[in-house]
Coordinates of C-alpha atoms and ligand atoms in Angstrom, one line a residue:
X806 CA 3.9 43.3 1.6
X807 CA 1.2 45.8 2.7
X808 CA -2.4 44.6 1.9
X809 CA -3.7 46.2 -1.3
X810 CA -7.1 48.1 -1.0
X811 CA -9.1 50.0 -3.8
X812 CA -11.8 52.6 -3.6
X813 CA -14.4 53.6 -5.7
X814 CA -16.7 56.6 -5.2
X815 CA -17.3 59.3 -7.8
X816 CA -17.0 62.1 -5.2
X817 CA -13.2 62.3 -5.8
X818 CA -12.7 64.2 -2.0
X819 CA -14.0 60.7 -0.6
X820 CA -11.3 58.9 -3.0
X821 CA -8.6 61.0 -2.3
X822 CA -9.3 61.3 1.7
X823 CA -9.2 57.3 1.9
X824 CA -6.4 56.9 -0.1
X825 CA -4.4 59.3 2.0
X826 CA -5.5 58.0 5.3
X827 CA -5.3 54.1 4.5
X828 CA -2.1 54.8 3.1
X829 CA -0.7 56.3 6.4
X830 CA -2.1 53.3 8.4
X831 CA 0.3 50.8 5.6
X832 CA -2.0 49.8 3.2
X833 CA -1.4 49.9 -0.8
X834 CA -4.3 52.0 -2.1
X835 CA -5.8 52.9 -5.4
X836 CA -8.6 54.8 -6.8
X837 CA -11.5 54.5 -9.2
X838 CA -14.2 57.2 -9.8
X839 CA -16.6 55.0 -11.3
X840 CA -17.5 51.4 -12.3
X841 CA -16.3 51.3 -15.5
X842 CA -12.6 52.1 -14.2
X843 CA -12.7 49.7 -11.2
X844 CA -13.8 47.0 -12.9
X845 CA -10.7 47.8 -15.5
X846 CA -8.5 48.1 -12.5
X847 CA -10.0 44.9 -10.9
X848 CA -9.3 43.0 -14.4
X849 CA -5.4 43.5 -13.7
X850 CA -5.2 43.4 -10.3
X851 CA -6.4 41.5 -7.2
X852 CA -7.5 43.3 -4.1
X853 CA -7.3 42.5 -0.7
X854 CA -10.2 44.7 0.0
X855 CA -12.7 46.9 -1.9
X856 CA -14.5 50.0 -0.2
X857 CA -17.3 50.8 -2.8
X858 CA -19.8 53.4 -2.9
X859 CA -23.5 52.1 -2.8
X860 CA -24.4 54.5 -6.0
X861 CA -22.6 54.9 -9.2
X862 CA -23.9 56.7 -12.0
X863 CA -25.8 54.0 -13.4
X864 CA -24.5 51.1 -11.4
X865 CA -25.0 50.1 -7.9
X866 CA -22.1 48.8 -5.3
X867 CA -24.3 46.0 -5.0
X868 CA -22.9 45.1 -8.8
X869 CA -18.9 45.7 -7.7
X870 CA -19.7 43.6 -5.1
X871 CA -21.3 41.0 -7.1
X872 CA -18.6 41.2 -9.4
X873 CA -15.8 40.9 -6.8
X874 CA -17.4 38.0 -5.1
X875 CA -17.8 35.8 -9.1
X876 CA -13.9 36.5 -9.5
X877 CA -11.9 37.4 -6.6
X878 CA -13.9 35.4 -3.9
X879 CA -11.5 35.8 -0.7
X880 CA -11.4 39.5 -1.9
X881 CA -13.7 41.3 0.9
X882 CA -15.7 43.9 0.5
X883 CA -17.1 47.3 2.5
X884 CA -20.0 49.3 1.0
X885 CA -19.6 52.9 2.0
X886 CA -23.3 55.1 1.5
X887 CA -25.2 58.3 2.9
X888 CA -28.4 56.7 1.6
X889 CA -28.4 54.0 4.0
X890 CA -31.6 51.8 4.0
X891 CA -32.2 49.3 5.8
X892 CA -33.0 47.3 3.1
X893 CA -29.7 47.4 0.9
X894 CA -27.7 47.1 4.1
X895 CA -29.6 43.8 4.5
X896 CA -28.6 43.0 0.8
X897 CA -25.2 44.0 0.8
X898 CA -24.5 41.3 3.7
X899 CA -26.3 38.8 2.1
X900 CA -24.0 39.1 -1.2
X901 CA -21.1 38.6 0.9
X902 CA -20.3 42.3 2.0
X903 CA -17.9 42.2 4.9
X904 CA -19.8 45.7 6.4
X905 CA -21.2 49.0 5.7
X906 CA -19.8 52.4 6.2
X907 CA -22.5 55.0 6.9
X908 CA -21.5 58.6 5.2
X909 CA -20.3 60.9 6.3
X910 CA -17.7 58.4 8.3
X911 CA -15.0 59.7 10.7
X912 CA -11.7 59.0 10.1
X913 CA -11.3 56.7 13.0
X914 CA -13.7 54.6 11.9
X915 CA -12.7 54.1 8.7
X916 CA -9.5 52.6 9.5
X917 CA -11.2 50.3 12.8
X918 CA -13.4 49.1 10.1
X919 CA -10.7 48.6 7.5
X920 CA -8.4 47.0 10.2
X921 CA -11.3 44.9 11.6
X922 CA -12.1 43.5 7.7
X923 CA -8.6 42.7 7.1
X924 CA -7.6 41.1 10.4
X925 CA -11.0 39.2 10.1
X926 CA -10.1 37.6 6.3
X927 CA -6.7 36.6 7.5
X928 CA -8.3 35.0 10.5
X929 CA -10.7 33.1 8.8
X930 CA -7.8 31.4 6.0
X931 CA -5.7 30.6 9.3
X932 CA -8.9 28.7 11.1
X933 CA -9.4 26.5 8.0
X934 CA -5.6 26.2 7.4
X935 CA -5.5 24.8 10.8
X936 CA -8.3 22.9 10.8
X937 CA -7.4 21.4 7.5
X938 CA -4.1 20.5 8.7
X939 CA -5.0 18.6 11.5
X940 CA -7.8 16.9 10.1
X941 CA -5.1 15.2 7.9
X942 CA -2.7 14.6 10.8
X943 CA -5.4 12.7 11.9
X944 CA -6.2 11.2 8.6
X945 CA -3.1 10.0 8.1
X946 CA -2.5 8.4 11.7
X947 CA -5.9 6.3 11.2
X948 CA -5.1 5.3 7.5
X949 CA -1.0 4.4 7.5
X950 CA -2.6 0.7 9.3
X951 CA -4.8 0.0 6.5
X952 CA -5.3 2.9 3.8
X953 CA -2.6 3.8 0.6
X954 CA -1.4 6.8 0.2
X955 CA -3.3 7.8 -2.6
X956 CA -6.5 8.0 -0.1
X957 CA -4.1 10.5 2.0
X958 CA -3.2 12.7 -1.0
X959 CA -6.5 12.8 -2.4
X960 CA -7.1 14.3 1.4
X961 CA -4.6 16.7 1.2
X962 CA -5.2 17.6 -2.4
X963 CA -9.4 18.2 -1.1
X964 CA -8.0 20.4 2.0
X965 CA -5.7 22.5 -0.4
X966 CA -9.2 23.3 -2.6
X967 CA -10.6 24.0 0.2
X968 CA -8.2 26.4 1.7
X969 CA -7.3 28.0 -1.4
X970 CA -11.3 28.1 -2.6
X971 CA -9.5 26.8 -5.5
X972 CA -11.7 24.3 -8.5
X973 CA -9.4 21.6 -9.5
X974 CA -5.8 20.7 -9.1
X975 CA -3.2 17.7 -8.8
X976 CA -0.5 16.7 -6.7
X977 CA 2.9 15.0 -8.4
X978 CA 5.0 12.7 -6.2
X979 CA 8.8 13.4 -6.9
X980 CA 11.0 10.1 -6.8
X981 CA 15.0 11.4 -6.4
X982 CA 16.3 8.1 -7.9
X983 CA 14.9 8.1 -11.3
X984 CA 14.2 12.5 -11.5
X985 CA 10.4 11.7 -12.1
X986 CA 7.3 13.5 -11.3
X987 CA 4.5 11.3 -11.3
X988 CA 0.9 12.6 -11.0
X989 CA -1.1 10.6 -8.4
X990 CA -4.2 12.7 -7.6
X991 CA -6.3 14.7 -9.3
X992 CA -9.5 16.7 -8.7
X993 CA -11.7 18.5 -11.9
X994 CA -9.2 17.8 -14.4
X995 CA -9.1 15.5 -17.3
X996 CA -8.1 11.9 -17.2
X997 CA -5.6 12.8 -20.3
X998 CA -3.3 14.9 -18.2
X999 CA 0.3 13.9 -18.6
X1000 CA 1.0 12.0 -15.7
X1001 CA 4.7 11.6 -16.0
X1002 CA 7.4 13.9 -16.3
X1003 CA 11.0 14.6 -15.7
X1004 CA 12.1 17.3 -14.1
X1005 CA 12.4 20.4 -16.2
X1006 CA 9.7 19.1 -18.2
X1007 CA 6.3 21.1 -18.4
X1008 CA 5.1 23.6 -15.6
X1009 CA 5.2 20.8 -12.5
X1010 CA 9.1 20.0 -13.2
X1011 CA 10.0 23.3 -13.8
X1012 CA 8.6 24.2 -10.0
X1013 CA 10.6 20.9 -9.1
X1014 CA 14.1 22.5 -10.5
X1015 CA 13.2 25.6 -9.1
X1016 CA 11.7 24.9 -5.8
X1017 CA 10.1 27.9 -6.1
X1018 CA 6.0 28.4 -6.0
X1019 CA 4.4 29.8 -9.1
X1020 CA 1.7 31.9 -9.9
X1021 CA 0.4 31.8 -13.1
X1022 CA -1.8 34.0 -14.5
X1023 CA -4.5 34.0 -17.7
X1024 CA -3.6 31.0 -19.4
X1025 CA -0.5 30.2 -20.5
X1026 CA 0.5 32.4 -23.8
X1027 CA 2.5 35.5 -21.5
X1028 CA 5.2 32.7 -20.8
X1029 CA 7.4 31.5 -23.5
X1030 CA 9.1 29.2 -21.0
X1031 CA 6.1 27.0 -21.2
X1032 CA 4.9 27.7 -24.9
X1033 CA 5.3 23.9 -25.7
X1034 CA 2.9 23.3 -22.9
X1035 CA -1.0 23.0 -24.2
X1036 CA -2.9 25.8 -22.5
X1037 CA -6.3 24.9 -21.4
X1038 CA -8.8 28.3 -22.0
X1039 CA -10.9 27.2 -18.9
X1040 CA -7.9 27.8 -16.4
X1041 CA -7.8 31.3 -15.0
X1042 CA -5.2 31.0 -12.6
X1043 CA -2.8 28.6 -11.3
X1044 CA -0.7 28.1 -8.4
X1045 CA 2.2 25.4 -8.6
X1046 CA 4.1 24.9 -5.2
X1047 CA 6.9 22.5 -4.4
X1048 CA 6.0 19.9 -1.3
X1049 CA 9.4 20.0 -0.1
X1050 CA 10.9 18.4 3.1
X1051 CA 14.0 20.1 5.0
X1052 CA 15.1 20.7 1.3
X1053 CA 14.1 18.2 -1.0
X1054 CA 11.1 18.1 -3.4
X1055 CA 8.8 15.4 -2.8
X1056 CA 6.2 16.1 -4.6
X1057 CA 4.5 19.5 -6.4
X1058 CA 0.7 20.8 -5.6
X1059 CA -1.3 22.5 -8.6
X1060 CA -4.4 24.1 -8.3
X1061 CA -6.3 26.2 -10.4
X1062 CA -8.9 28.7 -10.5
X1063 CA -11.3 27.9 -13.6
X1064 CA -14.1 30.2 -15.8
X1065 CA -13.5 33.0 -13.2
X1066 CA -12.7 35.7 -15.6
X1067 CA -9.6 37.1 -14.1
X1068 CA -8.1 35.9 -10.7
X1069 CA -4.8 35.8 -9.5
X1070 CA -3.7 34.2 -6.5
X1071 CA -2.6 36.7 -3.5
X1072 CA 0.9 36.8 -1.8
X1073 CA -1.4 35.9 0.9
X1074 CA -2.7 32.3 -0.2
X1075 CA 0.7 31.8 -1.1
X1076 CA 2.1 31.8 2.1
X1077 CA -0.8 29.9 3.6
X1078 CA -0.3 27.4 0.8
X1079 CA 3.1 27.6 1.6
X1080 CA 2.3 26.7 5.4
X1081 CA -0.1 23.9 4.3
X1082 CA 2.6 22.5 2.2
X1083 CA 5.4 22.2 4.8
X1084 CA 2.3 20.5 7.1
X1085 CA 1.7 18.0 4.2
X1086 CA 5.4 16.9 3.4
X1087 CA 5.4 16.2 7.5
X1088 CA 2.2 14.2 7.2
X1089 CA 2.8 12.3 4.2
X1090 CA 6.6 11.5 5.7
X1091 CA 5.0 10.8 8.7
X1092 CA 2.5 8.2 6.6
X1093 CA 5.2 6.8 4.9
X1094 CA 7.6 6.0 8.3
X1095 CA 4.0 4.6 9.9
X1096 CA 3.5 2.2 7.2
X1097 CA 6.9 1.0 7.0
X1098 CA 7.0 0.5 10.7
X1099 CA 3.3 -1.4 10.6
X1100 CA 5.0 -3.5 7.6
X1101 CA 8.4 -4.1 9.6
X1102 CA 5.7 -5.1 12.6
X1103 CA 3.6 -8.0 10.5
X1104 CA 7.3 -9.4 9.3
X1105 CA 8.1 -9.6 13.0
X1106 CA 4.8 -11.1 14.0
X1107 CA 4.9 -13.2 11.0
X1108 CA 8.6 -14.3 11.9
X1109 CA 8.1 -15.1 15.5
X1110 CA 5.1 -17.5 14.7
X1111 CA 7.2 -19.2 12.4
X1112 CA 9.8 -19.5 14.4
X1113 CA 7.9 -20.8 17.4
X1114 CA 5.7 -23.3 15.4
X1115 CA 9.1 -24.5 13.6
X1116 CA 10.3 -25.3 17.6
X1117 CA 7.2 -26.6 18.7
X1118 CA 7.1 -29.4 16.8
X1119 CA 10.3 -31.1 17.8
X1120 CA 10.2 -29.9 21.2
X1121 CA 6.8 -31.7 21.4
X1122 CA 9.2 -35.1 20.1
X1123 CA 11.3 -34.7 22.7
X1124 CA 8.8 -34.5 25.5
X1125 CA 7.5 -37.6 24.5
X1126 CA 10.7 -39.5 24.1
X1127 CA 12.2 -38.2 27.5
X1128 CA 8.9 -39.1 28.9
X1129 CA 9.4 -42.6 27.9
X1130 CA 13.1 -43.1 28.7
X1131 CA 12.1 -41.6 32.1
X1132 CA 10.4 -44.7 33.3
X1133 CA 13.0 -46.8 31.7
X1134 CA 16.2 -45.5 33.0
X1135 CA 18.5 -46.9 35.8
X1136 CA 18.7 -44.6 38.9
X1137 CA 22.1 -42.9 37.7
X1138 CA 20.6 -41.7 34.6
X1139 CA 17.6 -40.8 36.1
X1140 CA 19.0 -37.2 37.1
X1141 CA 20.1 -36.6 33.8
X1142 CA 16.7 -37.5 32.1
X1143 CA 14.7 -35.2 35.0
X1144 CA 17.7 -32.3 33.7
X1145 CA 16.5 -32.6 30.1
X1146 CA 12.7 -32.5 31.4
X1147 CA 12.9 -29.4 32.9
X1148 CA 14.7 -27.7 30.0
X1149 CA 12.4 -29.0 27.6
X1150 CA 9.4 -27.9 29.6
X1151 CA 11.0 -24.2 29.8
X1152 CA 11.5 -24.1 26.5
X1153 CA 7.9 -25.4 25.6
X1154 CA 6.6 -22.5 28.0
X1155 CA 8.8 -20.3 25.7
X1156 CA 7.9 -21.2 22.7
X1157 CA 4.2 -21.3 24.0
X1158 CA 4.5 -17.4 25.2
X1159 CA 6.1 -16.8 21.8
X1160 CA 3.0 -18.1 19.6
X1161 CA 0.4 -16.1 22.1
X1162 CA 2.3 -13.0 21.5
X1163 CA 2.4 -13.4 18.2
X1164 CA -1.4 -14.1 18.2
X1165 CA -2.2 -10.9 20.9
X1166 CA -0.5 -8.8 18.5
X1167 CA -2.8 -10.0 15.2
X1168 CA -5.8 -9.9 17.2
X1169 CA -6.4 -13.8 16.9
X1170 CA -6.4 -14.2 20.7
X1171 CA -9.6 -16.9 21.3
X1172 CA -11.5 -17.2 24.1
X1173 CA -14.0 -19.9 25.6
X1174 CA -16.0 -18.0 28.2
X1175 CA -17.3 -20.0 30.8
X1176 CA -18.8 -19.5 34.3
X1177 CA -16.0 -21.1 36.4
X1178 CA -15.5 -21.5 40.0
X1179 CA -12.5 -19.2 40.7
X1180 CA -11.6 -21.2 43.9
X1181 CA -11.1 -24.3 42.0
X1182 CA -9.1 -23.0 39.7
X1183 CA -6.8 -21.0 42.1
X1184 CA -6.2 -24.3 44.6
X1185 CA -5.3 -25.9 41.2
X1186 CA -2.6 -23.1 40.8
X1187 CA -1.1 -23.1 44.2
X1188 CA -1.1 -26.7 44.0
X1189 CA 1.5 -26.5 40.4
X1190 CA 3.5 -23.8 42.3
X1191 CA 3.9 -25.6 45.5
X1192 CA 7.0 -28.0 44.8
X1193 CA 9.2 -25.1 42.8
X1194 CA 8.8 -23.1 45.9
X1195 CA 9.4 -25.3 47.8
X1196 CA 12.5 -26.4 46.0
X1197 CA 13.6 -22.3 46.2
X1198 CA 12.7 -22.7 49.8
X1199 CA 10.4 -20.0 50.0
X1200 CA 6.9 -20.2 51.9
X1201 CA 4.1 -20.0 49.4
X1202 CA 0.5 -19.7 51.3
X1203 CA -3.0 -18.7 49.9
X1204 CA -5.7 -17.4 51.5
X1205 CA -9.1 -18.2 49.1
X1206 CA -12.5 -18.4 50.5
X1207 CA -15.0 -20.4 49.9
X1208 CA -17.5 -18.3 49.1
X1209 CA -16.0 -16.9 46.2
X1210 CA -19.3 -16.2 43.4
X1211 CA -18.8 -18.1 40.3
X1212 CA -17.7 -15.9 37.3
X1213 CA -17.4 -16.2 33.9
X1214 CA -13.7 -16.3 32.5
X1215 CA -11.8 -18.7 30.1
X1216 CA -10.3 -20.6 32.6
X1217 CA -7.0 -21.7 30.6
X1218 CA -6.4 -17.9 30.1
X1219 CA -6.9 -16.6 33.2
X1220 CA -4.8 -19.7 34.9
X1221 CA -2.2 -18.7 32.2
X1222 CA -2.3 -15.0 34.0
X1223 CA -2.1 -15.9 37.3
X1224 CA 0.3 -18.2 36.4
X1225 CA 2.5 -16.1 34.9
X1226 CA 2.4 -13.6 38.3
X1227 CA 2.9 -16.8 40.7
X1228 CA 6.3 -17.4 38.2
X1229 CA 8.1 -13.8 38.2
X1230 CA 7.2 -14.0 42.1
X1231 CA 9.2 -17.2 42.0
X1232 CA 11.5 -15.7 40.0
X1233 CA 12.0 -12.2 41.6
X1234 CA 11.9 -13.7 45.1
X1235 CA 15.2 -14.9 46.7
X1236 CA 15.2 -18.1 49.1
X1237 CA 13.7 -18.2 52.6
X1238 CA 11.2 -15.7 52.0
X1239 CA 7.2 -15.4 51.0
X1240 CA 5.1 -15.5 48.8
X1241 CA 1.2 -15.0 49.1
X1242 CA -1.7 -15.8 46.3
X1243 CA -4.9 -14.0 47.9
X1244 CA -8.9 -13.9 46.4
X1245 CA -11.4 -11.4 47.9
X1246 CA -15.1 -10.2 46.6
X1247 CA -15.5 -6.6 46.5
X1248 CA -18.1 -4.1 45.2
X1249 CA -19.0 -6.2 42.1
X1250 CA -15.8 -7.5 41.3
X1251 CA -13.1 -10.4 42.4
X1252 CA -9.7 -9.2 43.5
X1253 CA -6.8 -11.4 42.9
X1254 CA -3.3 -10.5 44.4
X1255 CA 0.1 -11.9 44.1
X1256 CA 2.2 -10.6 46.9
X1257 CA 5.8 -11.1 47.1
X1258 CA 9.2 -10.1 49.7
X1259 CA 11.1 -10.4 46.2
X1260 CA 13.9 -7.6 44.4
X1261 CA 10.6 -5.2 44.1
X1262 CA 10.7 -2.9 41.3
X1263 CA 11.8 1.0 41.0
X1264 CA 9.6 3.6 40.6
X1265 CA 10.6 4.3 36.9
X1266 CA 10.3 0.9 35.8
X1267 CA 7.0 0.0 37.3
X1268 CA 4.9 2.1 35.3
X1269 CA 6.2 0.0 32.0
X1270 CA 6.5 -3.3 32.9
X1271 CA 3.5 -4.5 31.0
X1272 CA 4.6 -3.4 27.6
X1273 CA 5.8 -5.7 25.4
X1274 CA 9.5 -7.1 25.8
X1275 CA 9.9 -4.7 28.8
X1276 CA 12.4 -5.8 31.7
X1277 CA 13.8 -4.2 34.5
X1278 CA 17.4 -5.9 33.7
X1279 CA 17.2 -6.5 30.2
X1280 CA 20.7 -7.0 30.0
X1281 CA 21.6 -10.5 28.5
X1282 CA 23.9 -11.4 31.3
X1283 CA 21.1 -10.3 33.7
X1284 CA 20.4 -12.9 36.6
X1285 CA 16.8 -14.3 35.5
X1286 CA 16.0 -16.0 32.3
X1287 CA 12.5 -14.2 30.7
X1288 CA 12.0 -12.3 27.6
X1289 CA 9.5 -9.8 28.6
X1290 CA 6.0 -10.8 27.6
X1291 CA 4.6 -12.4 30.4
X1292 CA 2.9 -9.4 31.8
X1293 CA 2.0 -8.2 28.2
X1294 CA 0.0 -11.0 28.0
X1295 CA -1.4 -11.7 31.6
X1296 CA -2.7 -7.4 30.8
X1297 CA -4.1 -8.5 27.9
X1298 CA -6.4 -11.4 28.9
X1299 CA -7.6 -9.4 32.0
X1300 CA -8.4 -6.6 30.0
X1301 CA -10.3 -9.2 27.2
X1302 CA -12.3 -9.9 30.7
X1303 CA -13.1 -6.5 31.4
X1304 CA -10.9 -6.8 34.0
X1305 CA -7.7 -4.8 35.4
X1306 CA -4.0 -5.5 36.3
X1307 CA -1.7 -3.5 37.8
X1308 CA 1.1 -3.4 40.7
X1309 CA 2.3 -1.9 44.0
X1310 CA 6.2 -2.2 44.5
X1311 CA 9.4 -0.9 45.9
X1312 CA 13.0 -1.6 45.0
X1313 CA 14.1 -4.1 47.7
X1314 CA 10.9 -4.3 49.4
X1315 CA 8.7 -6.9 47.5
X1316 CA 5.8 -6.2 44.8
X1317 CA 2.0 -7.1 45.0
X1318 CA 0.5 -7.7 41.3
X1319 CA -3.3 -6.9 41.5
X1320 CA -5.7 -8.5 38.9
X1321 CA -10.1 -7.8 39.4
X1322 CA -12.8 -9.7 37.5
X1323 CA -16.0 -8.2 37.0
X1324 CA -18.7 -10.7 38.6
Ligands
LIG1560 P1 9.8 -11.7 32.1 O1 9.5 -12.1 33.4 O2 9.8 -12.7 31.0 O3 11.0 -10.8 32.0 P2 7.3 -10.2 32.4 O4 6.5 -9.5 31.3 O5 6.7 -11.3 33.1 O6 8.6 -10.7 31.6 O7 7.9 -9.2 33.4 C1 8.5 -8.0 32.9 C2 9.5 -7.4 33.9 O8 8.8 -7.0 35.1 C3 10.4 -8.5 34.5 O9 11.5 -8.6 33.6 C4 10.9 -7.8 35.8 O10 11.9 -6.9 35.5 C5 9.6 -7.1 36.3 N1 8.8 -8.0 37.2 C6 7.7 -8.7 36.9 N2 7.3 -9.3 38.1 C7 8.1 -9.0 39.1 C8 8.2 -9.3 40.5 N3 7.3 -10.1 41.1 N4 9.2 -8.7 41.2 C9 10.1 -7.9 40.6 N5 10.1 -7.6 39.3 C10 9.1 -8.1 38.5

């Protein structure tokens, strides 16, 4: 559709010459020889554009333009005079004139100027569509943890006004099962709307059935199909669009234009709303798949601390009873006893990883910072891990100096993260091979390395083997036992230390886990 422009001048040569060239460069253009008719013209018809003359017998531009700006406000406006003062040039901008034609104009620059308005008014509705748009992509990422999505509509429904330059309107929510329409938001209307509605009912389901947008103009009285439908006299104009996704209806967006005397919504806005719709269904889907997700998540955390206090307990019962039988067992049975031992103590670890996960993911991790002597606590480490390598057969040495400065860490967490790199080097490492543990000061910080000859890891893999439940082989016939949260964990204490983790590795060629605390 070609953008509709109207010109008024009394000289009817000007008229006709802008009507004729305009025309020619595709615009729909018509004529008014003096106030009086344009505003009669501008009563039934919206304009894209208004070239007015700065005198008319006994009215200025200035009023067109003031008129203009009261009821068609994304209507722009060019004032086009031969008794240019600086004065009223200065005042025609300041009303909200786009720009100023000085007569006599050449042809040329009549249509840069017309070209230039145009492109400029389109422009601007696109910058605030898009800046709208992804203010509530953002919106809706931030609030689908915590927020309902009442607080996102009422966004979108605020960026809709906004865009459109609309003064009040709703949104509906459509729900397939039951064919109802149920108003959620509203902005400048009455608390006494209707909020329910089937669809087919009143002007919302009607849009529903259709899936159509629609315009409606000057009350409600020109269409029967709503004559049961109370009109309110302070709505000009409304627009009623179906939010759809692919194609279903999931909601409807009204808004209206209120105690301007006689607007009408643009093919324009319509296809920006139109645009803005199709965003909104995508962000409010999007919403809804986020918050199912975060709700699916807090069953999951939710589950696996259950689960793992429900194993605790018992497991804790049968520590303490093979702990007792272990001292008072003939020798025969004494290999049997030491079997259950170091079942139940894997499982304990388990179970143990289990509950910390569960409490990394609610945030309910707890630490007791202390200043600690790191060599200590690292001799104290290579002392647990020096009989399971040995039993492996593979040389475990360490290389910690004395001289280490004392830092401040919780030392059960951080032995738990070291720990956890000595074990996959235990576990990753085949027999008659090494394994080194080494501590060094460097510019402000401690660096901590775990270096192994082990299966080393690929390329692809190495990048991801700190998320959560991620494993190399995660197949469930794969060779070593693990469920993938070790190194979650280990990252996530080191980074509560303002600390970092990471790791060098090849396939085949051994890995070297790095982990630095700030002194
Ligand atoms: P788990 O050991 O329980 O599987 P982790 O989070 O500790 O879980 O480790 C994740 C994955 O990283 C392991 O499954 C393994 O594929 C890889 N990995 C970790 N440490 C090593 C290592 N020293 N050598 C080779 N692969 C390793």
């Amino acid at each position: 559709m070609p953008e509709k422009i109207l010109v008024v001048d009394d000289e009817k040569e000007i008229c006709k010459l802008c009507q004729r060239v305009l025309t020619e460069s595709g615009y729909s253009v018509l004529t008014a020889g003096d106030y009086n008719e344009a505003i009669k013209i501008l009563k039934k018809e919206r304009f894209d554009l208004v070239l007015t003359d700065l005198r008319l017998d006994g009215h200025s531009g200035l009023d067109i333009l003031s008129n203009i700006k009261e009821r068609y406000p994304l209507t722009s406006v060019i004032i086009m005079s031969a008794y240019a003062s600086v004065e009223s040039a200065i005042e025609a901008l300041r009303k909200g004139c786009y720009d100023y034609l000085l007569k006599p104009f050449d042809i040329d620059e009549l249509v840069f100027t017309v070209k230039r308005c145009i492109q400029h008014q389109r422009a601007e509705q696109e910058v605030t569509l898009f800046k709208e748009t992804s203010y509530i992509y953002q919106f809706a990422q931030e609030i689908s943890k915590t927020g309902d999505e009442e607080t996102l509509l009422r966004l979108i429904l605020k960026s809709a006004l906004l865009i459109s330059k609309a003064d009040s309107g709703s949104i509906l929510v459509y729900d397939d099962s039951t064919e109802t329409l149920e108003l959620k938001v509203s902005i400048g209307l009455d608390e006494n709307i209707t909020k329910i509605m089937k669809v087919g009912e009143r002007i919302a389901g009607y849009v529903v059935k259709r899936k159509e947008a629609l315009i409606l103009e000057n009350g409600l009285k020109k269409y029967p199909e709503f004559s049961h439908v109370p009109s309110r006299d302070d709505i000009t104009c409304s627009i009623c669009m179906p939010v759809m996704l692919q194609d279903k209806v999931i909601g409807v967006l009204c808004l209206n234009k209120q105690n301007v005397k006689y607007y009408i919504f643009s093919e324009h806005e319509e296809k920006i709303l139109n645009v803005f719709c199709s965003h909104a269904s995508l962000v409010i889907q999007a919403f809804r798949v986020n918050k199912e997700l975060n709700e699916l998540d807090k069953l999951k955390n939710q589950f696996i601390a259950n689960v793992s206090h429900e194993l605790r307990t018992p497991l804790m019962s049968i520590s303490g009873a093979v702990e007792l039988l272990e001292s008072s067992m003939p020798d025969g049975s004494k290999q049997l006893i030491e079997l259950i031992s170091r079942n139940t103590q894997r499982m304990t670890k388990l179970v143990g990883e289990l509950l910390d996960f569960s409490k990394l993911e609610t945030g309910v991790f707890k630490y007791c910072f202390m200043e600690e002597s790191l060599q200590k606590l690292l001799n104290d480490i290579v002392k647990d891990f020096e009989k399971p390598f040995h039993d492996k057969n593979i040389e475990l040495t360490a290389s910690i100096p004395g001289t280490l400065p004392p830092v401040k860490i919780d030392k059960s967490r951080i032995n738990q993260a070291i720990s956890n790199l000595m074990s996959n080097a235990l576990k990753f490492t085949e027999p008659n091979s090494r394994v080194k543990l080494t501590a060094k000061k460097s510019k402000g910080e401690i660096v901590i390395s775990v270096e192994d000859t082990g299966i080393g890891i690929d390329k692809e893999h190495l990048g991801r083997i700190f998320d959560r439940f991620y494993q190399v082989d995660g197949s469930i016939t794969r060779e070593r036992s693990g469920v993938g949260i070790g190194l979650a964990i280990s990252k996530k204490i080191i980074e509560d230390h303002k600390g970092r983790i990471w790791a060098e590795s090849e396939s085949n060629k051994g890995s070297k886990f790095y982990i630095t605390l700030p002194i």
